[in-house]
């Protein structure tokens, strides 16, 4: 079973920041937080991952709380093309990804 | 660099038949994982191959089997197809069983069992 809890769906206005929360209260010390997204009819796409520190790349930022029990994925300026299902996944470097149902993000013009 | 390619993109089979799905890994990746995604659900892990050996398996029966070849491409075989096997089958490649670089997924094969 997935070790994360995410809201089922969220809306975001185009051009605004999308903040997607994830709870992972049972995360262990060697486990990373990974974020993937799946646009309709495509395979999941890797976005970002982190262990303890906040991370940023060209797609998004990942904010992990100090106790590591939750995190937030931030898309700074959401576009219509960011409409997708976003998956928050917890795992260690050598275990398969375990997907939950994710959050369906709808970006609205 | 090339991504992960899967074939065929769509397939219709009859209950009881056998099917083989194919996956070419991203260049430089030596680990392949297969996932099954039913409609409205997240992908479910089937198994993983690393250097031609199965090194992890999810909760799927033995009629789901796989192979990885020396060039790191892979096949998923499903025997005695059931209606519930209808799903999107996703292949993902990564480096060395430690996916810190992230898995790269293909676009999947849509299997319909009638």
Short mmCIF file of N, CA, C and O in Angstrom, two decimals, chain B:
data_model
loop_
_atom_site.label_atom_id
_atom_site.label_comp_id
_atom_site.label_asym_id
_atom_site.label_seq_id
_atom_site.Cartn_x
_atom_site.Cartn_y
_atom_site.Cartn_z
N UNK B 1 19.21 11.76 -26.15
CA UNK B 1 19.05 10.37 -25.67
C UNK B 1 17.63 9.92 -25.95
O UNK B 1 16.69 10.72 -25.91
N UNK B 2 17.48 8.63 -26.25
CA UNK B 2 16.14 8.13 -26.53
C UNK B 2 15.45 7.81 -25.23
O UNK B 2 16.07 7.47 -24.23
N UNK B 3 14.13 7.90 -25.23
CA UNK B 3 13.36 7.57 -24.04
C UNK B 3 12.99 6.10 -24.04
O UNK B 3 13.60 5.28 -24.71
N UNK B 4 11.97 5.76 -23.28
CA UNK B 4 11.47 4.40 -23.19
C UNK B 4 10.38 4.22 -24.24
O UNK B 4 9.44 5.03 -24.29
N UNK B 5 10.50 3.20 -25.06
CA UNK B 5 9.47 2.93 -26.06
C UNK B 5 8.82 1.59 -25.78
O UNK B 5 9.50 0.61 -25.41
N UNK B 6 7.51 1.55 -25.95
CA UNK B 6 6.74 0.34 -25.72
C UNK B 6 5.95 -0.03 -26.97
O UNK B 6 5.48 0.85 -27.69
N UNK B 7 5.81 -1.34 -27.17
CA UNK B 7 5.00 -1.79 -28.30
C UNK B 7 4.23 -3.05 -27.93
O UNK B 7 4.69 -3.83 -27.09
N UNK B 8 3.04 -3.23 -28.50
CA UNK B 8 2.31 -2.25 -29.30
C UNK B 8 1.68 -1.18 -28.40
O UNK B 8 1.76 -1.27 -27.19
N UNK B 9 1.07 -0.18 -28.99
CA UNK B 9 0.42 0.86 -28.19
C UNK B 9 -0.96 0.40 -27.72
O UNK B 9 -1.39 0.76 -26.62
N UNK B 10 -1.63 -0.36 -28.56
CA UNK B 10 -2.95 -0.89 -28.20
C UNK B 10 -3.04 -2.34 -28.64
O UNK B 10 -2.42 -2.73 -29.63
N UNK B 11 -3.83 -3.12 -27.90
CA UNK B 11 -3.93 -4.54 -28.19
C UNK B 11 -5.27 -5.05 -27.68
O UNK B 11 -5.68 -4.69 -26.56
N UNK B 12 -5.93 -5.88 -28.47
CA UNK B 12 -7.16 -6.52 -28.02
C UNK B 12 -6.95 -8.03 -28.07
O UNK B 12 -6.50 -8.56 -29.10
N UNK B 13 -7.21 -8.69 -26.94
CA UNK B 13 -7.05 -10.13 -26.85
C UNK B 13 -8.32 -10.76 -26.29
O UNK B 13 -9.12 -10.09 -25.63
N UNK B 14 -8.44 -12.05 -26.52
CA UNK B 14 -9.58 -12.80 -26.01
C UNK B 14 -9.20 -13.49 -24.71
O UNK B 14 -8.04 -13.93 -24.55
N UNK B 15 -10.15 -13.59 -23.81
CA UNK B 15 -9.93 -14.29 -22.55
C UNK B 15 -9.33 -15.66 -22.80
O UNK B 15 -9.79 -16.40 -23.67
N UNK B 16 -8.30 -16.03 -22.00
CA UNK B 16 -7.64 -17.31 -22.15
C UNK B 16 -6.40 -17.28 -23.03
O UNK B 16 -5.55 -18.18 -22.95
N UNK B 17 -6.27 -16.24 -23.85
CA UNK B 17 -5.10 -16.12 -24.71
C UNK B 17 -3.88 -15.67 -23.93
O UNK B 17 -3.94 -15.34 -22.74
N UNK B 18 -2.75 -15.65 -24.64
CA UNK B 18 -1.49 -15.19 -24.06
C UNK B 18 -1.08 -13.92 -24.81
O UNK B 18 -1.43 -13.71 -25.97
N UNK B 19 -0.32 -13.04 -24.11
CA UNK B 19 0.11 -11.79 -24.73
C UNK B 19 1.55 -11.49 -24.33
O UNK B 19 1.99 -11.84 -23.21
N UNK B 20 2.28 -10.89 -25.24
CA UNK B 20 3.65 -10.42 -24.96
C UNK B 20 3.74 -8.93 -25.26
O UNK B 20 3.39 -8.50 -26.38
N UNK B 21 4.18 -8.17 -24.29
CA UNK B 21 4.37 -6.73 -24.45
C UNK B 21 5.86 -6.45 -24.40
O UNK B 21 6.60 -7.10 -23.66
N UNK B 22 6.30 -5.45 -25.18
CA UNK B 22 7.72 -5.18 -25.30
C UNK B 22 8.10 -3.77 -24.86
O UNK B 22 7.28 -2.84 -24.98
N UNK B 23 9.34 -3.64 -24.40
CA UNK B 23 9.81 -2.37 -23.88
C UNK B 23 11.30 -2.20 -24.20
O UNK B 23 12.10 -3.11 -23.95
N UNK B 24 11.64 -1.06 -24.75
CA UNK B 24 13.05 -0.70 -24.95
C UNK B 24 13.44 0.36 -23.94
O UNK B 24 12.79 1.40 -23.86
N UNK B 25 14.49 0.09 -23.18
CA UNK B 25 14.90 1.00 -22.11
C UNK B 25 15.53 2.27 -22.66
O UNK B 25 16.02 2.30 -23.79
N UNK B 26 15.55 3.28 -21.82
CA UNK B 26 16.29 4.49 -22.16
C UNK B 26 17.78 4.14 -22.19
O UNK B 26 18.26 3.34 -21.39
N UNK B 27 18.48 4.77 -23.11
CA UNK B 27 19.91 4.55 -23.25
C UNK B 27 20.63 4.78 -21.93
O UNK B 27 20.40 5.78 -21.24
N UNK B 28 21.48 3.81 -21.54
CA UNK B 28 22.24 3.94 -20.30
C UNK B 28 21.56 3.36 -19.08
O UNK B 28 22.17 3.27 -18.01
N UNK B 29 20.30 2.96 -19.21
CA UNK B 29 19.57 2.38 -18.08
C UNK B 29 19.67 0.86 -18.12
O UNK B 29 19.56 0.25 -19.18
N UNK B 30 19.86 0.22 -16.94
CA UNK B 30 19.99 -1.23 -16.90
C UNK B 30 18.92 -1.91 -16.06
O UNK B 30 18.99 -3.11 -15.82
N UNK B 31 17.95 -1.16 -15.59
CA UNK B 31 16.89 -1.71 -14.76
C UNK B 31 15.55 -1.40 -15.40
O UNK B 31 15.32 -0.28 -15.85
N UNK B 32 14.68 -2.40 -15.44
CA UNK B 32 13.36 -2.22 -16.04
C UNK B 32 12.30 -2.68 -15.05
O UNK B 32 12.44 -3.74 -14.43
N UNK B 33 11.27 -1.90 -14.90
CA UNK B 33 10.14 -2.25 -14.05
C UNK B 33 8.87 -2.22 -14.89
O UNK B 33 8.75 -1.41 -15.81
N UNK B 34 7.95 -3.08 -14.53
CA UNK B 34 6.65 -3.11 -15.21
C UNK B 34 5.55 -2.80 -14.20
O UNK B 34 5.59 -3.26 -13.05
N UNK B 35 4.57 -2.03 -14.66
CA UNK B 35 3.44 -1.63 -13.84
C UNK B 35 2.15 -1.87 -14.60
O UNK B 35 2.10 -1.75 -15.83
N UNK B 36 1.09 -2.17 -13.84
CA UNK B 36 -0.25 -2.30 -14.41
C UNK B 36 -1.10 -1.16 -13.86
O UNK B 36 -1.11 -0.91 -12.64
N UNK B 37 -1.78 -0.46 -14.72
CA UNK B 37 -2.63 0.65 -14.28
C UNK B 37 -4.06 0.44 -14.76
O UNK B 37 -4.36 0.60 -15.95
N UNK B 38 -4.94 0.10 -13.83
CA UNK B 38 -6.37 0.00 -14.15
C UNK B 38 -6.96 1.40 -14.23
O UNK B 38 -6.40 2.36 -13.70
N UNK B 39 -8.08 1.51 -14.88
CA UNK B 39 -8.73 2.80 -15.09
C UNK B 39 -9.01 3.49 -13.75
O UNK B 39 -9.58 2.88 -12.84
N UNK B 40 -8.56 4.73 -13.61
CA UNK B 40 -8.85 5.50 -12.41
C UNK B 40 -7.97 5.18 -11.22
O UNK B 40 -8.16 5.74 -10.12
N UNK B 41 -6.99 4.30 -11.40
CA UNK B 41 -6.10 3.91 -10.31
C UNK B 41 -4.67 4.34 -10.61
O UNK B 41 -4.33 4.62 -11.76
N UNK B 42 -3.84 4.34 -9.57
CA UNK B 42 -2.42 4.55 -9.79
C UNK B 42 -1.77 3.28 -10.31
O UNK B 42 -2.32 2.19 -10.17
N UNK B 43 -0.59 3.39 -10.92
CA UNK B 43 0.10 2.19 -11.40
C UNK B 43 0.45 1.24 -10.25
O UNK B 43 0.83 1.69 -9.17
N UNK B 44 0.30 -0.06 -10.52
CA UNK B 44 0.64 -1.09 -9.53
C UNK B 44 1.87 -1.85 -10.01
O UNK B 44 1.90 -2.33 -11.14
N UNK B 45 2.85 -2.01 -9.12
CA UNK B 45 4.11 -2.66 -9.45
C UNK B 45 3.91 -4.15 -9.73
O UNK B 45 3.33 -4.87 -8.91
N UNK B 46 4.43 -4.61 -10.88
CA UNK B 46 4.35 -6.04 -11.22
C UNK B 46 5.67 -6.72 -10.86
O UNK B 46 5.70 -7.63 -10.05
N UNK B 47 6.75 -6.31 -11.52
CA UNK B 47 8.08 -6.81 -11.19
C UNK B 47 9.15 -5.92 -11.77
O UNK B 47 8.88 -5.02 -12.57
N UNK B 48 10.39 -6.19 -11.34
CA UNK B 48 11.54 -5.41 -11.77
C UNK B 48 12.66 -6.34 -12.20
O UNK B 48 12.86 -7.40 -11.58
N UNK B 49 13.39 -5.98 -13.24
CA UNK B 49 14.53 -6.74 -13.70
C UNK B 49 15.78 -5.87 -13.66
O UNK B 49 15.77 -4.71 -14.08
N UNK B 50 16.84 -6.46 -13.14
CA UNK B 50 18.13 -5.78 -13.06
C UNK B 50 19.17 -6.74 -13.60
O UNK B 50 19.33 -7.85 -13.08
N UNK B 51 19.86 -6.33 -14.64
CA UNK B 51 20.90 -7.17 -15.27
C UNK B 51 20.37 -8.58 -15.55
O UNK B 51 20.99 -9.58 -15.20
N UNK B 52 19.22 -8.63 -16.17
CA UNK B 52 18.57 -9.84 -16.67
C UNK B 52 18.00 -10.76 -15.59
O UNK B 52 17.52 -11.85 -15.91
N UNK B 53 18.03 -10.34 -14.33
CA UNK B 53 17.47 -11.15 -13.26
C UNK B 53 16.29 -10.41 -12.62
O UNK B 53 16.35 -9.20 -12.40
N UNK B 54 15.24 -11.16 -12.27
CA UNK B 54 14.13 -10.54 -11.55
C UNK B 54 14.60 -10.25 -10.13
O UNK B 54 15.07 -11.14 -9.43
N UNK B 55 14.46 -9.01 -9.69
CA UNK B 55 14.92 -8.66 -8.34
C UNK B 55 13.85 -7.95 -7.52
O UNK B 55 14.14 -7.20 -6.61
N UNK B 56 12.60 -8.21 -7.85
CA UNK B 56 11.50 -7.69 -7.05
C UNK B 56 10.21 -8.01 -7.74
O UNK B 56 10.14 -7.98 -8.98
N UNK B 57 9.18 -8.32 -6.99
CA UNK B 57 7.90 -8.69 -7.57
C UNK B 57 6.78 -8.18 -6.69
O UNK B 57 6.86 -8.27 -5.45
N UNK B 58 5.75 -7.67 -7.31
CA UNK B 58 4.56 -7.24 -6.59
C UNK B 58 3.58 -8.38 -6.43
O UNK B 58 3.90 -9.54 -6.69
N UNK B 59 2.36 -8.05 -6.03
CA UNK B 59 1.34 -9.05 -5.74
C UNK B 59 0.61 -9.48 -7.02
O UNK B 59 -0.58 -9.21 -7.19
N UNK B 60 1.33 -10.13 -7.91
CA UNK B 60 0.75 -10.60 -9.17
C UNK B 60 1.02 -12.10 -9.29
O UNK B 60 2.07 -12.57 -8.88
N UNK B 61 0.07 -12.84 -9.88
CA UNK B 61 0.23 -14.30 -9.98
C UNK B 61 1.32 -14.68 -10.96
O UNK B 61 1.75 -13.86 -11.79
N UNK B 62 1.75 -15.95 -10.91
CA UNK B 62 2.86 -16.42 -11.76
C UNK B 62 2.56 -16.35 -13.25
O UNK B 62 3.49 -16.42 -14.07
N UNK B 63 1.28 -16.22 -13.64
CA UNK B 63 1.01 -16.14 -15.07
C UNK B 63 1.50 -14.81 -15.67
O UNK B 63 1.52 -14.64 -16.88
N UNK B 64 1.92 -13.90 -14.80
CA UNK B 64 2.63 -12.70 -15.23
C UNK B 64 4.13 -13.01 -15.13
O UNK B 64 4.64 -13.26 -14.03
N UNK B 65 4.81 -13.01 -16.24
CA UNK B 65 6.24 -13.30 -16.22
C UNK B 65 6.97 -12.31 -17.13
O UNK B 65 6.34 -11.62 -17.94
N UNK B 66 8.29 -12.28 -16.98
CA UNK B 66 9.04 -11.31 -17.76
C UNK B 66 10.40 -11.81 -18.15
O UNK B 66 10.86 -12.89 -17.72
N UNK B 67 11.03 -11.03 -18.99
CA UNK B 67 12.41 -11.28 -19.41
C UNK B 67 13.10 -9.95 -19.58
O UNK B 67 12.47 -8.95 -19.97
N UNK B 68 14.40 -9.95 -19.31
CA UNK B 68 15.21 -8.81 -19.70
C UNK B 68 16.36 -9.33 -20.53
O UNK B 68 16.96 -10.36 -20.21
N UNK B 69 16.68 -8.65 -21.61
CA UNK B 69 17.70 -9.10 -22.55
C UNK B 69 19.02 -8.37 -22.32
O UNK B 69 19.06 -7.36 -21.60
N UNK B 70 20.11 -8.90 -22.89
CA UNK B 70 21.43 -8.27 -22.67
C UNK B 70 21.47 -6.78 -23.04
O UNK B 70 22.27 -6.03 -22.49
N UNK B 71 20.64 -6.37 -23.97
CA UNK B 71 20.62 -4.94 -24.32
C UNK B 71 19.68 -4.15 -23.41
O UNK B 71 19.40 -2.98 -23.67
N UNK B 72 19.19 -4.82 -22.35
CA UNK B 72 18.33 -4.23 -21.32
C UNK B 72 16.90 -3.98 -21.77
O UNK B 72 16.10 -3.46 -20.98
N UNK B 73 16.55 -4.38 -22.99
CA UNK B 73 15.15 -4.34 -23.35
C UNK B 73 14.42 -5.44 -22.58
O UNK B 73 15.05 -6.31 -21.97
N UNK B 74 13.10 -5.41 -22.60
CA UNK B 74 12.34 -6.31 -21.73
C UNK B 74 11.03 -6.72 -22.36
O UNK B 74 10.51 -6.04 -23.26
N UNK B 75 10.51 -7.84 -21.91
CA UNK B 75 9.18 -8.31 -22.29
C UNK B 75 8.38 -8.63 -21.04
O UNK B 75 8.92 -9.07 -20.03
N UNK B 76 7.08 -8.37 -21.15
CA UNK B 76 6.11 -8.82 -20.15
C UNK B 76 5.20 -9.82 -20.83
O UNK B 76 4.63 -9.51 -21.88
N UNK B 77 5.08 -11.01 -20.26
CA UNK B 77 4.20 -12.04 -20.79
C UNK B 77 3.07 -12.30 -19.80
O UNK B 77 3.32 -12.41 -18.59
N UNK B 78 1.88 -12.39 -20.32
CA UNK B 78 0.73 -12.73 -19.49
C UNK B 78 0.02 -13.91 -20.13
O UNK B 78 -0.39 -13.84 -21.29
N UNK B 79 -0.08 -15.00 -19.38
CA UNK B 79 -0.77 -16.20 -19.86
C UNK B 79 -2.21 -16.23 -19.35
O UNK B 79 -2.54 -15.57 -18.35
N UNK B 80 -3.03 -17.03 -20.02
CA UNK B 80 -4.41 -17.27 -19.56
C UNK B 80 -5.09 -15.95 -19.20
O UNK B 80 -5.54 -15.75 -18.06
N UNK B 81 -5.17 -15.06 -20.15
CA UNK B 81 -5.71 -13.73 -19.90
C UNK B 81 -7.11 -13.77 -19.30
O UNK B 81 -7.96 -14.58 -19.69
N UNK B 82 -7.33 -12.87 -18.35
CA UNK B 82 -8.64 -12.69 -17.72
C UNK B 82 -9.15 -11.28 -18.04
O UNK B 82 -8.37 -10.39 -18.37
N UNK B 83 -10.46 -11.11 -17.90
CA UNK B 83 -11.05 -9.80 -18.22
C UNK B 83 -10.42 -8.69 -17.37
O UNK B 83 -10.21 -7.58 -17.86
N UNK B 84 -10.10 -9.02 -16.11
CA UNK B 84 -9.51 -8.02 -15.20
C UNK B 84 -8.08 -7.63 -15.57
O UNK B 84 -7.52 -6.71 -14.97
N UNK B 85 -7.50 -8.33 -16.52
CA UNK B 85 -6.16 -7.94 -16.98
C UNK B 85 -6.21 -6.74 -17.91
O UNK B 85 -5.17 -6.20 -18.29
N UNK B 86 -7.40 -6.33 -18.30
CA UNK B 86 -7.55 -5.14 -19.13
C UNK B 86 -7.02 -3.93 -18.36
O UNK B 86 -7.51 -3.62 -17.26
N UNK B 87 -6.02 -3.27 -18.93
CA UNK B 87 -5.36 -2.17 -18.22
C UNK B 87 -4.33 -1.54 -19.13
O UNK B 87 -4.06 -2.03 -20.23
N UNK B 88 -3.74 -0.45 -18.63
CA UNK B 88 -2.57 0.15 -19.27
C UNK B 88 -1.34 -0.46 -18.63
O UNK B 88 -1.21 -0.45 -17.40
N UNK B 89 -0.44 -1.02 -19.43
CA UNK B 89 0.78 -1.62 -18.91
C UNK B 89 1.95 -0.68 -19.21
O UNK B 89 2.21 -0.34 -20.35
N UNK B 90 2.61 -0.29 -18.14
CA UNK B 90 3.69 0.69 -18.23
C UNK B 90 5.03 0.06 -17.94
O UNK B 90 5.16 -0.76 -17.03
N UNK B 91 6.00 0.44 -18.72
CA UNK B 91 7.37 0.02 -18.51
C UNK B 91 8.17 1.25 -18.08
O UNK B 91 7.94 2.35 -18.59
N UNK B 92 9.07 1.05 -17.13
CA UNK B 92 9.92 2.16 -16.67
C UNK B 92 11.35 1.68 -16.58
O UNK B 92 11.60 0.55 -16.14
N UNK B 93 12.28 2.50 -17.00
CA UNK B 93 13.69 2.14 -16.87
C UNK B 93 14.39 3.10 -15.92
O UNK B 93 13.95 4.23 -15.72
N UNK B 94 15.46 2.60 -15.33
CA UNK B 94 16.25 3.42 -14.41
C UNK B 94 17.66 2.87 -14.39
O UNK B 94 17.95 1.84 -15.02
N UNK B 95 18.52 3.55 -13.64
CA UNK B 95 19.91 3.12 -13.57
C UNK B 95 20.16 2.37 -12.28
O UNK B 95 19.92 2.88 -11.20
N UNK B 96 20.61 1.14 -12.38
CA UNK B 96 21.24 0.43 -11.28
C UNK B 96 20.38 0.09 -10.09
O UNK B 96 20.90 -0.17 -9.02
N UNK B 97 19.04 0.09 -10.21
CA UNK B 97 18.22 -0.28 -9.06
C UNK B 97 18.18 0.79 -7.99
O UNK B 97 17.52 0.63 -6.97
N UNK B 98 18.89 1.87 -8.20
CA UNK B 98 18.81 2.97 -7.23
C UNK B 98 18.28 4.18 -7.99
O UNK B 98 19.05 4.93 -8.58
N UNK B 99 16.98 4.36 -7.94
CA UNK B 99 16.37 5.34 -8.86
C UNK B 99 16.50 6.77 -8.42
O UNK B 99 15.56 7.54 -8.52
N UNK B 100 17.65 7.14 -7.90
CA UNK B 100 17.79 8.53 -7.52
C UNK B 100 17.72 9.47 -8.70
O UNK B 100 17.50 10.66 -8.53
N UNK B 101 17.97 8.95 -9.88
CA UNK B 101 17.84 9.78 -11.07
C UNK B 101 16.42 9.80 -11.59
O UNK B 101 16.12 10.48 -12.54
N UNK B 102 15.55 9.01 -10.97
CA UNK B 102 14.17 8.98 -11.42
C UNK B 102 13.93 7.94 -12.48
O UNK B 102 14.78 7.67 -13.30
N UNK B 103 12.80 7.32 -12.40
CA UNK B 103 12.41 6.39 -13.44
C UNK B 103 11.95 7.16 -14.68
O UNK B 103 11.34 8.21 -14.57
N UNK B 104 12.22 6.58 -15.84
CA UNK B 104 11.67 7.10 -17.09
C UNK B 104 10.63 6.10 -17.58
O UNK B 104 10.96 4.93 -17.81
N UNK B 105 9.40 6.56 -17.72
CA UNK B 105 8.31 5.69 -18.13
C UNK B 105 8.04 5.82 -19.63
O UNK B 105 8.19 6.90 -20.21
N UNK B 106 7.60 4.70 -20.19
CA UNK B 106 7.05 4.75 -21.54
C UNK B 106 5.60 5.19 -21.50
O UNK B 106 5.04 5.40 -20.41
N UNK B 107 4.99 5.32 -22.66
CA UNK B 107 3.59 5.75 -22.74
C UNK B 107 2.61 4.61 -22.54
O UNK B 107 1.41 4.84 -22.45
N UNK B 108 3.13 3.38 -22.48
CA UNK B 108 2.28 2.27 -22.13
C UNK B 108 1.67 1.52 -23.30
O UNK B 108 1.65 1.99 -24.44
N UNK B 109 1.20 0.32 -22.99
CA UNK B 109 0.41 -0.49 -23.92
C UNK B 109 -0.97 -0.65 -23.31
O UNK B 109 -1.10 -1.11 -22.17
N UNK B 110 -1.99 -0.26 -24.06
CA UNK B 110 -3.37 -0.41 -23.59
C UNK B 110 -3.86 -1.78 -24.02
O UNK B 110 -4.02 -2.03 -25.21
N UNK B 111 -4.05 -2.69 -23.05
CA UNK B 111 -4.52 -4.05 -23.32
C UNK B 111 -6.00 -4.15 -22.98
O UNK B 111 -6.41 -3.80 -21.86
N UNK B 112 -6.77 -4.64 -23.91
CA UNK B 112 -8.19 -4.90 -23.67
C UNK B 112 -8.42 -6.39 -23.85
O UNK B 112 -8.07 -6.95 -24.89
N UNK B 113 -9.00 -7.02 -22.83
CA UNK B 113 -9.32 -8.44 -22.89
C UNK B 113 -10.83 -8.58 -23.00
O UNK B 113 -11.58 -8.04 -22.16
N UNK B 114 -11.27 -9.27 -24.04
CA UNK B 114 -12.72 -9.41 -24.27
C UNK B 114 -13.15 -10.87 -24.18
O UNK B 114 -12.31 -11.77 -24.25
#
